[in-house]
PDB file of C-alpha atoms in Angstrom:
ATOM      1  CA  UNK A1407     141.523 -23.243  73.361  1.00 74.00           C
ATOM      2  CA  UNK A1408     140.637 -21.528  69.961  1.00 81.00           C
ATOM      3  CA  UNK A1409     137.069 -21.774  68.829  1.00 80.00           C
ATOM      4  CA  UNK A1410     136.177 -23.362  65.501  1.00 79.00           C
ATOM      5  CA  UNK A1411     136.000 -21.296  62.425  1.00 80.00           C
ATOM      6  CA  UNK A1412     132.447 -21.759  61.034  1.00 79.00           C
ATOM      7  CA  UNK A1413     132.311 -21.980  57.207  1.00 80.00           C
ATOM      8  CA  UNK A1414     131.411 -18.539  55.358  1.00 88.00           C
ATOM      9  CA  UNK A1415     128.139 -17.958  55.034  1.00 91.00           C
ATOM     10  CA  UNK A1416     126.751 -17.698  51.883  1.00 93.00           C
ATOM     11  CA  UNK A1417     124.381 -15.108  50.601  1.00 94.00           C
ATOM     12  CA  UNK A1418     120.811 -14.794  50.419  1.00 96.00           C
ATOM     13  CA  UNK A1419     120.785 -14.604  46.836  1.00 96.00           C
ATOM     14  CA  UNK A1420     123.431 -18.331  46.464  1.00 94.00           C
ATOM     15  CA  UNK A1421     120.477 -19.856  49.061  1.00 97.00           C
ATOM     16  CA  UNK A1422     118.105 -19.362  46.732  1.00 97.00           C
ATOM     17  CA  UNK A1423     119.773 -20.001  43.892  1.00 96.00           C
ATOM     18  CA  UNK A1424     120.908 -23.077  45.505  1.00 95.00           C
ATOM     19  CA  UNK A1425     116.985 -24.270  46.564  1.00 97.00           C
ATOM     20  CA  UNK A1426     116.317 -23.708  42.563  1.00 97.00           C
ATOM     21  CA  UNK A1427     119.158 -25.658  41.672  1.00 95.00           C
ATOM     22  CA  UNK A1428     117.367 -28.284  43.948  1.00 96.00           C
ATOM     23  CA  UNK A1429     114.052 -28.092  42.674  1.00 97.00           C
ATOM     24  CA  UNK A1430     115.405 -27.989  39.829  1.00 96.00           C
ATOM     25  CA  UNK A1431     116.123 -31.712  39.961  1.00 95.00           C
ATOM     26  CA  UNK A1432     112.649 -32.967  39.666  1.00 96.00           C
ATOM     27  CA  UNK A1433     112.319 -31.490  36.106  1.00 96.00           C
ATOM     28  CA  UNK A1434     111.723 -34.167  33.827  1.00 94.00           C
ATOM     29  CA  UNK A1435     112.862 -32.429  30.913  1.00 92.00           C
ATOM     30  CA  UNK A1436     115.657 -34.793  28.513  1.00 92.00           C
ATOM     31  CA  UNK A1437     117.368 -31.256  26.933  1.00 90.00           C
ATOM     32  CA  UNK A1438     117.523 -28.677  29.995  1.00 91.00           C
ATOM     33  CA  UNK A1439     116.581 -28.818  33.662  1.00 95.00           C
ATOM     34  CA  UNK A1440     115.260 -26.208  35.522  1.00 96.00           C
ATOM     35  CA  UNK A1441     114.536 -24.686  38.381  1.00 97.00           C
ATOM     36  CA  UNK A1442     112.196 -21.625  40.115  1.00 98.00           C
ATOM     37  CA  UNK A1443     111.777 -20.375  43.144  1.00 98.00           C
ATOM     38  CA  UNK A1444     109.322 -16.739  43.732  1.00 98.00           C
ATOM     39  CA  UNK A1445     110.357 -15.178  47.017  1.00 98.00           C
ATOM     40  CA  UNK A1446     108.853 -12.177  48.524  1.00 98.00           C
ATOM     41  CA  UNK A1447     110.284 -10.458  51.459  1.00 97.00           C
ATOM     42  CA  UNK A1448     112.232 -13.479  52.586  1.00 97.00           C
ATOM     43  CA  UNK A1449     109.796 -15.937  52.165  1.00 98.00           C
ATOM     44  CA  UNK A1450     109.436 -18.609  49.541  1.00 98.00           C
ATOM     45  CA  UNK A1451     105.943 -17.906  47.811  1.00 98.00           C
ATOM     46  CA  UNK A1452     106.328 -20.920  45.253  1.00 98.00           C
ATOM     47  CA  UNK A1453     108.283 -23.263  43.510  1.00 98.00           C
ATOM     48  CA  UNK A1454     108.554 -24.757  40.062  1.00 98.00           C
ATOM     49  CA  UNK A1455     110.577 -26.670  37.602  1.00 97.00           C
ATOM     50  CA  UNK A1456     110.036 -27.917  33.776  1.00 96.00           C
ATOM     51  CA  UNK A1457     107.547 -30.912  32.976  1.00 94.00           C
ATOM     52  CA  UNK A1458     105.077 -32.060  31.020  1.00 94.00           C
ATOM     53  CA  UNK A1459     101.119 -30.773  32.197  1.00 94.00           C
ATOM     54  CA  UNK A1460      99.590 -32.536  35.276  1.00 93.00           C
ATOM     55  CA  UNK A1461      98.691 -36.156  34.382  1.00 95.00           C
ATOM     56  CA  UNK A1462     100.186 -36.361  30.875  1.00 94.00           C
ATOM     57  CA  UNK A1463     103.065 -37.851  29.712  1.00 93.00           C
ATOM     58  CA  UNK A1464     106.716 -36.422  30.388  1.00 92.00           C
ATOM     59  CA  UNK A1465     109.820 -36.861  27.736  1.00 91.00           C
ATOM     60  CA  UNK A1466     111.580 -39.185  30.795  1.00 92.00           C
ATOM     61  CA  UNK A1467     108.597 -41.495  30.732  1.00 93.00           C
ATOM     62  CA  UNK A1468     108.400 -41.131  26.125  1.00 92.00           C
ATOM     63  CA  UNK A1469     112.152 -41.353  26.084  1.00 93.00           C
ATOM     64  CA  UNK A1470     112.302 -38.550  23.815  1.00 92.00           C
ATOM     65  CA  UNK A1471     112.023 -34.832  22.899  1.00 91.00           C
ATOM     66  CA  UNK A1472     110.944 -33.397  19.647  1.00 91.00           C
ATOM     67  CA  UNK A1473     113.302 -30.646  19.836  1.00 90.00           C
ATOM     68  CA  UNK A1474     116.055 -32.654  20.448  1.00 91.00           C
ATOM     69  CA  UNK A1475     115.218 -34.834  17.369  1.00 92.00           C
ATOM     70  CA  UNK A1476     114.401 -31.502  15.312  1.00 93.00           C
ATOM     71  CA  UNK A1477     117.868 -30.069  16.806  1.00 92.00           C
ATOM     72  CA  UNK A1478     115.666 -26.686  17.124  1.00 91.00           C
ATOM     73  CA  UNK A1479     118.673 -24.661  18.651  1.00 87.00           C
ATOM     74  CA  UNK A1480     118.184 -23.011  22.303  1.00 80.00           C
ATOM     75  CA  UNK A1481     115.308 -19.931  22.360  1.00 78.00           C
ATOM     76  CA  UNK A1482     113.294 -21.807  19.176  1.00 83.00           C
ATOM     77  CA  UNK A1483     110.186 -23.052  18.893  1.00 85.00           C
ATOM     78  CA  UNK A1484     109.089 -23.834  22.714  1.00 84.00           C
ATOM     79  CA  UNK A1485     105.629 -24.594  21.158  1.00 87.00           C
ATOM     80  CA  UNK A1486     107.114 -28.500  20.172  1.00 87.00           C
ATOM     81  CA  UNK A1487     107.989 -28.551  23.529  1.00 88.00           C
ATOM     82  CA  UNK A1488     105.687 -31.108  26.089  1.00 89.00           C
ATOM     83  CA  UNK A1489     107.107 -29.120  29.306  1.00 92.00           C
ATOM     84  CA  UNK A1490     105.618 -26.094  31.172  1.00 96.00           C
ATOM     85  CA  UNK A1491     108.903 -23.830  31.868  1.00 96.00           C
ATOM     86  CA  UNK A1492     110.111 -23.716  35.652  1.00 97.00           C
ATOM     87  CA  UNK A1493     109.178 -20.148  35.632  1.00 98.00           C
ATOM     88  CA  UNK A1494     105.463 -20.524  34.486  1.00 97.00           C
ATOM     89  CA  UNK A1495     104.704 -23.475  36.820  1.00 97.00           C
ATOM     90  CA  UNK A1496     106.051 -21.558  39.853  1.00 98.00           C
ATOM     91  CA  UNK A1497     103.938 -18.277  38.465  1.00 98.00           C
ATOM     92  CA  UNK A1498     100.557 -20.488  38.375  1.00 97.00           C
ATOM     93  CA  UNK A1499     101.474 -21.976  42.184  1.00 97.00           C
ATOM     94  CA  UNK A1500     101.130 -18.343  43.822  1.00 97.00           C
ATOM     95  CA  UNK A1501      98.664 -15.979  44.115  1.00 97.00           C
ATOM     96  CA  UNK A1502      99.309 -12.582  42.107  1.00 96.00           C
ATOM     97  CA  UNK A1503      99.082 -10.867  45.600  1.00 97.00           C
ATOM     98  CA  UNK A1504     101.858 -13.188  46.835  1.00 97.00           C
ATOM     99  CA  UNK A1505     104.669 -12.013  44.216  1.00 98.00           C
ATOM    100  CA  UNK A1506     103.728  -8.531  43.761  1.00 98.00           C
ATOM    101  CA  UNK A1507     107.358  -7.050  44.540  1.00 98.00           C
ATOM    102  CA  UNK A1508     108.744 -10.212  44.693  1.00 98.00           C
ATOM    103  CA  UNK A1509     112.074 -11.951  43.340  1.00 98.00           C
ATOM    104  CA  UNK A1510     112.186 -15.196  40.604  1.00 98.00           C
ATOM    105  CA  UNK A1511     115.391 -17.114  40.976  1.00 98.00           C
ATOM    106  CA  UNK A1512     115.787 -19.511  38.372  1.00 97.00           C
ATOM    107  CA  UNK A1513     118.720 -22.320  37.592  1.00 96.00           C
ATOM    108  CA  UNK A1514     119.159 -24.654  35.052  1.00 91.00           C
ATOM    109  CA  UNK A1515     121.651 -27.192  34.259  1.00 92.00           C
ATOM    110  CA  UNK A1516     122.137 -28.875  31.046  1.00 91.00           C
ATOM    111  CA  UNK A1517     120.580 -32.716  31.069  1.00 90.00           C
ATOM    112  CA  UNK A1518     123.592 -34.385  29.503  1.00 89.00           C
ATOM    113  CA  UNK A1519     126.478 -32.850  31.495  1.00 92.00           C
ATOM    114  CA  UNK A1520     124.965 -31.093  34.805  1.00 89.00           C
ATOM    115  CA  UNK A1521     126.518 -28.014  33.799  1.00 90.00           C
ATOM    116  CA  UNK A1522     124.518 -24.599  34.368  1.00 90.00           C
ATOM    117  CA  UNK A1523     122.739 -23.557  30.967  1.00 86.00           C
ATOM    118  CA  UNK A1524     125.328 -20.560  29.479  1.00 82.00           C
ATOM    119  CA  UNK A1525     123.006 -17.263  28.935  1.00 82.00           C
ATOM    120  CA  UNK A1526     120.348 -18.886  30.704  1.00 88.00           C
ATOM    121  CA  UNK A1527     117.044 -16.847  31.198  1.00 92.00           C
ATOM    122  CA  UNK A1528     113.596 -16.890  30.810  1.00 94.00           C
ATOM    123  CA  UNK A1529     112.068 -17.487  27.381  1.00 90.00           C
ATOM    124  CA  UNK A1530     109.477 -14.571  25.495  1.00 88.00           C
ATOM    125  CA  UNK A1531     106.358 -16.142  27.007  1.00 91.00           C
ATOM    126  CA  UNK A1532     107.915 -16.828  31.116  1.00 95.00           C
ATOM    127  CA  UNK A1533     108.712 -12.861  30.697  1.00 96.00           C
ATOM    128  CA  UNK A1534     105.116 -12.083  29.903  1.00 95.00           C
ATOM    129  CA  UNK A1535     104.086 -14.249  32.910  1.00 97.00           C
ATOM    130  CA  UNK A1536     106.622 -12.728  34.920  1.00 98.00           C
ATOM    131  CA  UNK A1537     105.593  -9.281  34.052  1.00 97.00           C
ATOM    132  CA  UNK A1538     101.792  -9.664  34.700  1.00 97.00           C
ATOM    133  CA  UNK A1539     102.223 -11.815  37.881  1.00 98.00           C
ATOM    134  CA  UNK A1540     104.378  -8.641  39.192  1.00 98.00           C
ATOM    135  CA  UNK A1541     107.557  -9.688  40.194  1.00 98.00           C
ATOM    136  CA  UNK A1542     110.606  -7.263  39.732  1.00 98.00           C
ATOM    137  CA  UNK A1543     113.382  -9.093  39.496  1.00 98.00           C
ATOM    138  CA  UNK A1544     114.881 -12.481  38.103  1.00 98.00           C
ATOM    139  CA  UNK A1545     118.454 -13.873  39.319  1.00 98.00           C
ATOM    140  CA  UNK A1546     119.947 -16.307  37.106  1.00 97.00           C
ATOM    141  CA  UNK A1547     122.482 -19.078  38.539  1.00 93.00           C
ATOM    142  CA  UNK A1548     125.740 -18.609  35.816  1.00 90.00           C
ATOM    143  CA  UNK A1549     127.932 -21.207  37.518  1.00 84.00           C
ATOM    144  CA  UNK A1550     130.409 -18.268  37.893  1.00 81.00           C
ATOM    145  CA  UNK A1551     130.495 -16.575  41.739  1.00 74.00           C
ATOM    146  CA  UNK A1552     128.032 -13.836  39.712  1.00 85.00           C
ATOM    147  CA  UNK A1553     124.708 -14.354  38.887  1.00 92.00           C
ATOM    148  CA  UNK A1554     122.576 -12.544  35.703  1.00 94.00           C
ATOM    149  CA  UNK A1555     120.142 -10.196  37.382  1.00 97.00           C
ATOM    150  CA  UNK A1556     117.294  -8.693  35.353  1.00 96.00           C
ATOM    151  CA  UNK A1557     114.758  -5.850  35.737  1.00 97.00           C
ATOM    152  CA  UNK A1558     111.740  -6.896  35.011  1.00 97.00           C
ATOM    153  CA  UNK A1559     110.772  -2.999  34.404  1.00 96.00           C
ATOM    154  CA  UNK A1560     113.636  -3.169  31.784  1.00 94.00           C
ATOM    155  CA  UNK A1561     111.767  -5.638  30.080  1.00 93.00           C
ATOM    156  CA  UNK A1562     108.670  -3.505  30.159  1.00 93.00           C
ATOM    157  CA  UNK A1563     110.473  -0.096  29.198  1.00 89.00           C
ATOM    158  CA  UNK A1564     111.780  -2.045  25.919  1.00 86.00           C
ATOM    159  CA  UNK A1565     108.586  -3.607  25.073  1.00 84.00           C
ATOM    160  CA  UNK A1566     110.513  -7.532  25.506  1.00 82.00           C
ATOM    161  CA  UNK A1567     112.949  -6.642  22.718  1.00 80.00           C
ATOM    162  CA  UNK A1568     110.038  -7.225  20.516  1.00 81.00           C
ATOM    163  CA  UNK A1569     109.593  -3.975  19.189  1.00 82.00           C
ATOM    164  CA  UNK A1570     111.241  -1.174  17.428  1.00 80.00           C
ATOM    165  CA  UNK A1571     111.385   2.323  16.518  1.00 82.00           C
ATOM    166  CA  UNK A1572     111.116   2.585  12.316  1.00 86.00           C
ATOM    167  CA  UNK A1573     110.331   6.001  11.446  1.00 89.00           C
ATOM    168  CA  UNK A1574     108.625   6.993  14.495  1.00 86.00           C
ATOM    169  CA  UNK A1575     106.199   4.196  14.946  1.00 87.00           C
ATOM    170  CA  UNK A1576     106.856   0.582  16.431  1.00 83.00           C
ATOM    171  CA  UNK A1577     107.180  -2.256  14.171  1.00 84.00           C
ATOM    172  CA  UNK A1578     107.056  -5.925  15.381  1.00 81.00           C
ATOM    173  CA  UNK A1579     110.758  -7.943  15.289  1.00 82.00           C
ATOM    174  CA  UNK A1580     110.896 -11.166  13.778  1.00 73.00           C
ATOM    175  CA  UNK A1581     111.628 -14.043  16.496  1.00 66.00           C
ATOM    176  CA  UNK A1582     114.569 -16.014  15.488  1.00 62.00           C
ATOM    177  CA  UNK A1583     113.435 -19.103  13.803  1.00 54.00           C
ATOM    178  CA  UNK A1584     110.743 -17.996  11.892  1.00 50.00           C
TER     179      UNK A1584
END
């Protein structure tokens, strides 16, 4: 009698991609929803997804979003936004000590069709968090059988792509939409 074939396992990096995508599904955001998860030597530290602050108002309960209204494209102006990002809500759950070292895994899908969110990643202000809170990495679900992966010291040795070299000295560079 043959044995049963058990299903191929999938990797550490798909689980937690795969518990973000999960969490993920409580975000109350009407444009994108996301999902974190901070995990340090195998062990979730903290989760997070994108809605409004603690006891206010979220765009499901308004019925609306400014920046879908504005149609401020993707990366713009996250300051007319009512949501804290997945990222930063999972960052403020843990305790610096916690995620020292540790690993962000972050998924969104689109609202409307469910779809991951093409060149997803974490916005100017989650890197900053991301930075001081310590972690080293960020994996990004694609929807493809690869993830993004980013080096958080990558981000550091290239000042966030916010500053360049102009004659020897760094100058600031314009966001886009300003």
């Amino acid at each position: 009698m043959k044995r049963p074939v058990a299903p191929a396992r999938i990797s550490k990096t798909q689980y937690y991609l795969n518990i973000a995508l999960e969490v993920s599904r409580r975000s109350t955001c009407l444009r994108r929803r996301y999902g974190a998860v901070i995990v340090n030597n195998d062990q979730i530290v903290s989760t997070g997804y994108a809605g409004a602050p603690r006891q206010t108002a979220n765009c499901t309960e308004i019925g609306a979003c400014v920046r879908i209204k504005l149609g401020v494209p993707k990366g713009e102006h996250y300051e007319w936004c009512r949501a804290v990002h997945a990222e930063q809500n999972a960052v403020i759950h843990a305790a610096r000590f916690d995620m020292i070292g540790a690993s962000l895994y972050l998924s969104g899908v689109s609202a409307e069709t469910g779809k991951p969110v093409e060149g997803a990643g974490p916005c100017r202000i989650c890197k900053r968090m991301i930075i001081n809170a310590g972690i080293a990495r960020v994996f990004v679900e694609t929807g493809t059988a690869r993830c993004r992966v980013f080096e958080v010291a990558d981000w550091i040795r290239h000042n966030l792509g916010e500053l360049k070299k102009v004659r020897g000295r760094l100058v600031p560079v314009m966001p886009r939409g300003y």
